[in-house]
Amino acid sequence: MLFNSYTFILGYLPITFLVFFALAQKSHKIAAVWLMLASLFFYGWWGPQYILLLAASILVNFGIGLGIQRRLRADRPRQAKGMLVLGITVNLLLLGYFKYSNFFIHNFNFVLGTNWGIDDIILPLGISFYTFTQIAYLVDTAQGKVREYNFVHYALFVTYFPHLIAGPILHHAEMMPQFARPETYRMRWGNIAVGLTIFFIGLFKKTVLADGIATYSSIVFDAAAAGTALPFLDAWGGALAYTLRLYFDFSGYCDMAIGISRLFGINLPLNFDSPYKAENISDFWRRWHMTLSRFLREYLYIPLGGNRKGGARRYVNLLVTMLLGGLWHGANWTFVIWGGLHGLYLVVNHAWQSFRQRLGWNQEGGRAGRIVAQALTFLAVVVAWVFFRATSIDAALIVLKGMAGFNGIEMPFKWLAKWGAAGNWLLLHGVRFHDSPTFASGLLYWIVGGLAIVWLAPNTQQIMEWFDPALNYRPEPRPSMLWLRWRPTMRWALASVVVAYFGMLYMSSGFSEFIYFQF
């Protein structure tokens, strides 16, 4: 069941919502059980057989968590640590079997020339997210940070349907207290208004913007997968189209998840904060998939030693963290290279910052310097996205060669007539014009319009910042464009209806999955 489907919007969501608050008037525990069961139904919509896998994962991890906590109370830290290792191993083996078995066997056969094989293993939806969520829970339990051991709340914490399939990766300390507080079980019109507004902004991003530009990027990357050489503009057009598609797709999903959860009086953590406005790659990772970045930092980078063991070790830790983060995204070498590129970007960024500090270059470069830094960061991110999107390393290299101009610069033929004398002058001086199937009509307008939204417009949480839009959102100290701040007025109600209308209207052309559903 997709958030961007009529079944979800007109069926599942209102039924789940109304029954939850009806039961909450009689018993908070029964209402929580209902929400957990509804979440399991939501998960089982794709494949009922995987409900048992999810349920088993919850039971095993909750049991191990209790075992760790009891051993800590009995002052047996070594046994508690042993149980933690057991829990992490079980979770990683489960994730490894479903997500990486085919990948490792394929590479084993390639290296050794063998022909071992197993039937293709279908990846259960959301397994990466609920596995990481529960690993974090076990680690925090071993560190004495877990205070609540209510099974219903724990099961709801893991299965909670707004986040279950594609995040955010939740932290027990953020969520379980919200499931326990009485205010969560009272229907509030303010939560409904704010939640629906955020949800429909996200729906508009997904169905109108992300799905609208998706065709343009697919044409280019499909051509690269077929081995077609790409001219300069075509390659850049495809790379930028995918860069924008991924932005609006993931931003839309994050908005929709936050909006849905707000209907139930529960605030999810912010997971997306205008990452293409970042002025360096560290800032990018503080804005992109923020809960994954938090997980990688707290449960991988810091345990590896972080920056506590010298500069060289810090750079190694960054590379290892990002390589594993890339592999988490998918069982393909393209994801490993993508993660490795970001690891190198982070190493270069930290080395540059250290170099500046040693020379005493602590002053900012002003507005012009920030624009240059933002542009360089964006360029680096676009290059890395090519590997993220491409189906193979060879296909990614074809796109990058085109972006580097190795296949020449060719203009769409229709521009020649529009440019008149200027077009003829370019033609006489060797500029080639061609009818390109990979630089489709309208692509330039999509790119310019998309970048304008990304760089100039306020994001969803800025629009909604006066009404607590996310769990860890901090309002800007000096907000700009105050006329675009949402408030409960008739004007904004009408604007929300228009956004909802177009978001649902464009659903009629088909229900496309969110990109992060495959991870």
C-alpha positions as a printed Julia matrix, in Angstrom:
519×3 Matrix{Float64}:
   0.0     0.0     0.0
   1.47    3.32   -1.07
   0.95    6.66    0.63
   0.23    8.05   -2.85
  -2.71    5.72   -3.58
  -6.46    6.12   -3.31
  -6.62    2.92   -1.27
  -4.44    4.47    1.4
  -5.81    8.03    1.36
  -9.52    7.22    1.08
  -9.59    3.84    2.8
  -6.83    2.72    5.11
  -5.85    6.07    6.66
  -9.31    7.36    7.66
 -10.38    3.96    9.03
  -7.21    3.56   11.07
  -7.5     7.14   12.33
 -11.15    6.99   13.36
 -10.97    3.57   15.04
  -7.8     4.6    16.92
  -9.41    7.62   18.54
 -12.69    5.8    19.14
 -10.84    3.06   21.04
  -8.67    5.62   22.82
 -11.77    6.94   24.61
 -12.11    3.53   26.28
  -8.51    2.36   26.65
  -5.16    3.77   25.62
  -3.66    0.29   25.59
  -6.34   -1.09   23.26
  -5.88    1.91   20.96
  -2.13    1.27   20.86
  -2.74   -2.41   20.09
  -5.09   -1.37   17.28
  -2.48    0.95   15.79
   0.11   -1.85   15.98
  -2.22   -4.33   14.26
  -3.16   -1.75   11.64
   0.54   -1.18   11.02
   1.1    -4.91   10.55
  -1.8    -4.96    8.07
  -0.24   -2.04    6.23
   3.07   -3.9     6.06
   1.41   -7.14    4.97
  -0.38   -5.47    2.07
   2.67   -6.15   -0.15
   3.43   -9.66    1.1
   1.55  -11.24    4.02
   4.28  -13.85    4.41
   6.69  -11.21    5.67
   4.47  -10.28    8.61
   5.77  -13.4    10.37
   9.37  -12.33    9.7
   8.72   -8.87   11.14
   6.86  -10.3    14.15
   9.67  -12.77   14.84
  12.24   -9.97   14.62
  10.27   -7.91   17.14
   9.88  -10.8    19.59
  13.53  -11.83   19.4
  14.87   -8.3    19.81
  12.5    -7.44   22.65
  13.49  -10.67   24.42
  17.2    -9.97   23.96
  16.66   -6.42   25.18
  14.99   -7.72   28.35
  17.85  -10.18   28.81
  20.44   -7.41   28.53
  18.54   -5.21   30.99
  18.19   -8.01   33.57
  21.89   -8.84   33.41
  22.78   -5.2    33.88
  20.56   -5.06   36.97
  22.27   -8.19   38.28
  25.65   -6.5    37.73
  26.75   -8.96   35.04
  28.02   -6.59   32.36
  30.03   -9.23   30.47
  26.93  -11.37   29.99
  24.97   -8.28   28.96
  27.64   -7.48   26.38
  27.51  -11.06   25.13
  23.77  -10.8    24.62
  24.24   -7.5    22.8
  26.73   -9.15   20.43
  24.26  -11.98   19.91
  21.44   -9.56   19.14
  23.47   -7.51   16.67
  24.71  -10.7    14.98
  21.19  -12.09   14.59
  19.96   -8.82   13.09
  22.88   -8.5    10.68
  22.6   -12.14    9.6
  18.91  -11.65    8.87
  19.59   -8.49    6.89
  22.59  -10.06    5.16
  20.67  -13.14    4.05
  17.79  -11.27    2.46
  19.7    -8.29    1.11
  23.19   -9.5     0.23
  23.14  -13.27   -0.41
  22.69  -12.95   -4.16
  25.23  -10.12   -4.32
  27.98  -12.03   -2.53
  27.38  -15.29   -4.41
  27.43  -13.46   -7.75
  30.76  -11.79   -6.89
  32.16  -15.06   -5.5
  31.35  -16.79   -8.78
  32.84  -13.92  -10.79
  36.14  -13.97   -8.89
  36.61  -17.73   -8.68
  34.92  -18.71  -11.93
  32.48  -20.98  -10.14
  28.79  -21.43  -10.85
  27.21  -21.59   -7.44
  23.68  -20.33   -7.28
  20.58  -19.97   -5.17
  17.08  -18.91   -6.06
  16.63  -15.16   -6.15
  15.75  -13.93   -2.67
  13.04  -11.29   -2.52
  13.98   -8.38   -0.26
  11.25   -7.78    2.35
  10.13   -4.16    2.36
  11.49   -2.05    5.17
  13.89   -4.68    6.52
  16.84   -2.26    6.45
  14.91    0.31    8.47
  13.4    -1.93   11.14
  16.69   -3.8    11.52
  18.67   -0.61   12.15
  15.94    0.65   14.49
  16.21   -2.46   16.63
  20.02   -2.58   16.61
  20.0     0.96   18.0
  17.51   -0.16   20.66
  19.76   -3.04   21.76
  22.87   -0.85   21.91
  21.07    1.77   23.97
  19.73   -0.93   26.27
  23.28   -2.18   26.87
  24.35    1.4    27.65
  21.57    1.76   30.21
  19.65    4.36   28.2
  16.37    2.41   27.86
  13.85    3.1    30.59
  10.61    1.57   29.28
   9.95   -2.13   28.62
   6.3    -2.11   27.54
   5.94   -4.72   24.79
   2.96   -3.05   23.12
   4.79    0.27   22.93
   7.94   -1.46   21.69
   6.06   -3.35   18.98
   4.32   -0.13   17.96
   7.67    1.69   17.99
   9.04   -0.81   15.43
   5.93   -1.32   13.28
   4.48    2.22   13.33
   3.28    2.45    9.74
   4.23    6.07    8.85
   7.93    5.16    9.14
   8.0     1.38    8.66
   8.8     1.09    4.95
  11.25    3.93    4.28
  12.07    5.63    7.55
  12.85    7.8     9.31
  14.99    5.5    11.45
  13.41    6.05   14.86
  15.03    6.24   18.26
  13.21    4.66   21.2
  13.83    7.7    23.43
  11.97    9.87   20.92
   8.98    7.63   20.31
   8.11    5.42   23.26
   7.41    8.36   25.61
   4.99    9.71   22.99
   3.13    6.39   22.89
   2.82    6.54   26.67
   1.56   10.1    27.12
  -2.23   10.64   27.49
  -2.25   13.6    25.05
  -1.45   11.26   22.16
  -4.82    9.57   22.56
  -6.89   12.76   22.31
  -8.04   13.9    18.89
  -6.98   17.5    18.27
  -8.19   19.59   15.36
  -4.88   21.44   15.28
  -3.01   18.19   14.67
  -5.45   17.28   11.91
  -5.04   20.63   10.14
  -1.24   20.64   10.41
  -0.91   16.95    9.59
  -3.09   17.08    6.48
  -1.33   20.21    5.22
   2.12   18.61    5.55
   0.85   15.37    4.03
  -0.61   17.02    0.95
   2.5    19.17    0.42
   4.44   15.9     0.37
   1.91   14.29   -1.97
   2.26   17.22   -4.37
   6.05   16.88   -4.34
   5.77   13.18   -5.13
   3.04   13.0    -7.75
   3.47   16.34   -9.51
   7.19   17.13   -9.18
   9.06   13.86   -8.65
   6.92   11.71  -10.94
   6.7    14.55  -13.46
  10.46   14.72  -13.96
  11.08   10.96  -13.58
  10.56   10.21  -17.29
  13.36   12.54  -18.32
  15.95   10.92  -16.09
  14.85    7.4   -17.0
  15.32    8.05  -20.72
  18.96    9.04  -20.21
  19.92    6.29  -17.76
  18.12    3.62  -19.81
  20.13    4.75  -22.84
  23.34    4.52  -20.81
  22.4     1.03  -19.63
  22.01    0.05  -23.31
  25.52    1.38  -24.04
  24.46    4.53  -25.93
  27.03    7.35  -25.89
  25.53   10.55  -24.52
  26.31   14.1   -25.63
  27.12   16.74  -23.03
  23.68   18.32  -22.61
  21.87   14.99  -22.66
  24.07   13.54  -19.92
  23.79   16.63  -17.74
  20.06   16.79  -18.38
  19.6    13.21  -17.19
  21.85   13.64  -14.14
  20.13   16.85  -13.04
  16.69   15.39  -13.71
  17.47   12.43  -11.45
  19.01   14.74   -8.84
  15.75   16.68   -8.69
  13.55   13.61   -8.91
  15.28   12.0    -5.94
  15.06   15.26   -3.99
  11.31   15.7    -4.47
  10.6    11.99   -4.09
  12.38   11.61   -0.75
  11.34   15.04    0.5
   7.75   14.2    -0.43
   7.9    10.88    1.39
   9.37   12.48    4.52
   6.64   15.13    4.51
   3.92   12.55    4.07
   5.29   10.38    6.9
   5.49   13.37    9.26
   2.02   14.56    8.25
   0.39   11.15    8.72
   2.0    10.72   12.13
   0.9    14.19   13.22
  -2.72   13.15   12.63
  -2.23   10.67   15.47
  -0.65   13.32   17.71
   2.85   11.85   17.3
   5.79   13.9    16.04
   8.37   12.11   13.9
  11.95   13.4    13.76
  12.95   15.61   10.88
  14.63   13.57    8.15
  15.13   16.06    5.3
  16.18   19.71    5.48
  16.95   21.29    2.07
  20.2    19.34    1.52
  20.99   21.02   -1.81
  21.42   24.28    0.09
  24.39   22.75    1.93
  27.66   24.67    1.74
  29.88   21.63    2.33
  29.48   17.87    2.27
  29.3    17.58    6.07
  26.41   20.03    5.99
  24.8    17.95    3.25
  24.79   14.88    5.5
  23.32   16.93    8.33
  20.4    17.66    6.01
  19.96   14.51    3.87
  18.4    11.39    5.44
  19.17   12.9     8.81
  18.17    9.88   10.92
  20.38    7.56    8.85
  23.27   10.0     9.27
  22.6    10.0    13.02
  22.59    6.2    13.12
  25.84    5.9    11.15
  27.5     8.52   13.34
  26.36    7.19   16.73
  26.43    3.45   16.1
  29.27    3.07   13.61
  31.55    6.11   13.25
  31.9     6.87   16.98
  32.34    3.19   18.03
  35.08    2.92   15.37
  36.89    5.71   17.19
  35.45    8.79   15.51
  37.97   11.6    15.63
  39.45   10.58   18.98
  42.45    8.68   17.61
  44.12   11.19   15.35
  43.51   12.64   11.91
  44.55    9.59    9.87
  42.3     7.25   11.86
  39.48    9.75   11.58
  39.7     9.67    7.78
  39.74    5.87    7.75
  36.66    5.83   10.0
  34.86    8.24    7.69
  35.63    6.1     4.64
  34.56    2.86    6.34
  31.36    4.45    7.63
  30.34    5.81    4.24
  31.29    2.63    2.37
  29.04    0.63    4.69
  26.38    3.32    4.41
  26.54    2.96    0.64
  26.25   -0.83    0.87
  23.25   -0.42    3.19
  21.45    1.34    0.35
  21.7    -1.63   -1.98
  23.56   -4.8    -2.91
  25.36   -3.37   -5.91
  28.86   -2.03   -6.48
  27.35    1.23   -7.7
  26.1     1.92   -4.16
  29.48    1.04   -2.7
  31.16    3.51   -5.07
  28.54    6.14   -4.2
  29.27    5.66   -0.5
  33.0     5.68   -1.17
  32.75    8.95   -3.09
  30.94   10.58   -0.18
  33.57    9.18    2.16
  36.27   10.82    0.04
  34.27   14.05   -0.08
  34.1    14.06    3.73
  37.82   13.36    4.05
  38.65   16.23    1.7
  36.24   18.54    3.53
  37.68   17.76    6.98
  41.25   18.04    5.67
  40.45   21.43    4.14
  38.85   22.67    7.36
  41.91   21.57    9.35
  44.21   23.28    6.83
  42.22   26.52    7.11
  42.4    26.45   10.89
  46.17   25.94   10.88
  46.59   28.96    8.6
  44.14   31.05   10.6
  41.62   31.35    7.73
  38.59   31.44    9.98
  36.62   34.2     8.31
  33.72   33.32    6.05
  33.95   34.21    2.36
  30.78   36.33    2.37
  27.76   35.76    0.2
  29.83   35.09   -2.92
  31.93   32.53   -1.06
  28.81   30.77    0.21
  27.35   30.59   -3.3
  30.58   29.08   -4.65
  30.72   26.58   -1.78
  27.1    25.63   -2.33
  27.66   25.16   -6.07
  30.74   22.96   -5.56
  28.91   20.84   -3.0
  25.93   20.45   -5.31
  28.19   19.48   -8.23
  29.92   16.8    -6.12
  26.54   15.42   -5.02
  25.24   15.29   -8.63
  28.3    13.32   -9.77
  27.83   10.81   -6.95
  24.09   10.45   -7.73
  25.05    9.1   -11.17
  26.39    5.95   -9.51
  23.4     5.84   -7.16
  21.0     5.77  -10.13
  22.91    3.77  -12.73
  22.24    0.06  -13.04
  25.94   -0.75  -13.47
  29.35    0.84  -13.19
  29.67    0.85  -17.0
  26.36    2.72  -17.36
  27.48    5.27  -14.76
  30.76    5.84  -16.6
  28.87    6.42  -19.87
  26.85    9.18  -18.22
  29.93   10.71  -16.6
  31.85   10.67  -19.89
  28.99   12.55  -21.49
  28.95   15.05  -18.62
  32.7    15.58  -19.08
  32.16   16.4   -22.78
  34.0    13.36  -24.19
  31.18   12.8   -26.69
  30.96   16.4   -27.8
  28.46   19.17  -27.19
  25.31   18.97  -29.27
  22.27   21.2   -29.04
  18.68   20.07  -29.62
  17.75   20.81  -33.24
  14.61   22.72  -32.28
  16.8    25.39  -30.64
  18.38   26.26  -34.0
  15.18   27.82  -35.38
  14.39   29.56  -32.09
  17.77   31.23  -31.89
  17.63   32.62  -35.45
  20.84   34.35  -36.5
  22.64   33.33  -33.31
  21.83   29.69  -34.03
  23.12   29.98  -37.6
  26.31   31.61  -36.32
  26.88   28.72  -33.91
  26.2    26.24  -36.71
  28.79   27.91  -38.95
  31.35   27.76  -36.15
  31.08   24.04  -35.6
  28.38   23.67  -32.96
  26.31   20.6   -33.79
  22.52   20.42  -33.56
  20.65   17.13  -33.48
  17.29   15.56  -32.74
  18.03   13.77  -29.49
  15.78   11.09  -27.99
  17.58   11.57  -24.65
  17.04   15.34  -24.33
  13.26   15.39  -24.32
  11.14   18.45  -24.89
  10.43   20.34  -21.68
  13.43   19.0   -19.72
  15.12   22.39  -19.51
  11.98   23.96  -17.99
  11.77   21.18  -15.41
  15.4    21.62  -14.4
  15.23   25.41  -14.1
  11.92   25.29  -12.23
  13.07   22.48   -9.95
  16.32   24.2    -9.03
  14.45   27.43   -8.32
  12.22   25.59   -5.83
  15.16   23.77   -4.28
  17.37   26.82   -3.81
  14.96   29.73   -3.42
  11.73   28.48   -1.86
  11.26   27.72    1.86
  10.95   24.04    2.67
   7.94   22.4     4.3
   9.09   22.75    7.89
   9.91   26.41    7.32
   6.4    26.97    5.94
   4.92   25.17    8.98
   7.49   26.31   11.56
   4.99   28.13   13.8
   3.2    24.83   14.49
   5.92   22.41   15.62
   6.33   20.58   12.26
   8.8    17.91   13.42
  10.28   16.47   16.58
  13.75   17.99   16.35
  13.05   21.08   14.25
  14.45   24.39   15.44
  12.9    27.52   13.86
  15.14   29.96   12.06
  16.34   32.86   14.27
  15.5    35.4    11.55
  12.94   33.82    9.22
  12.45   35.34    5.78
   9.4    35.28    3.48
   7.02   35.44    6.45
   4.05   35.65    4.09
   4.74   31.98    3.24
   4.35   30.84    6.87
   1.26   28.68    7.27
  -1.46   29.68    9.69
  -5.02   28.41   10.25
  -6.8    30.91    7.99
  -9.26   30.61    5.14
  -6.59   31.69    2.65
  -4.27   28.9     3.72
  -7.12   26.41    3.84
  -7.9    27.22    0.21
  -4.23   26.93   -0.74
  -4.04   23.53    0.98
  -7.13   22.34   -0.91
  -5.54   23.37   -4.23
  -2.3    21.55   -3.38
  -4.27   18.46   -2.32
  -6.37   18.58   -5.5
  -3.38   18.59   -7.83
  -1.53   16.04   -5.72
  -4.43   13.6    -5.98
  -5.23   14.52   -9.58
  -1.78   13.43  -10.74
  -2.17   10.15   -8.87
  -4.61    9.09  -11.6
  -1.7     8.61  -14.03
  -0.41    5.74  -11.89
   0.97    4.95   -8.45
   4.77    4.92   -8.48
   6.76    3.62   -5.54
   9.03    5.91   -3.59
  12.68    5.46   -4.5
  13.69    4.6    -0.94
  11.21    1.72   -0.85
  13.84   -0.48   -2.55
  16.28   -0.12    0.33
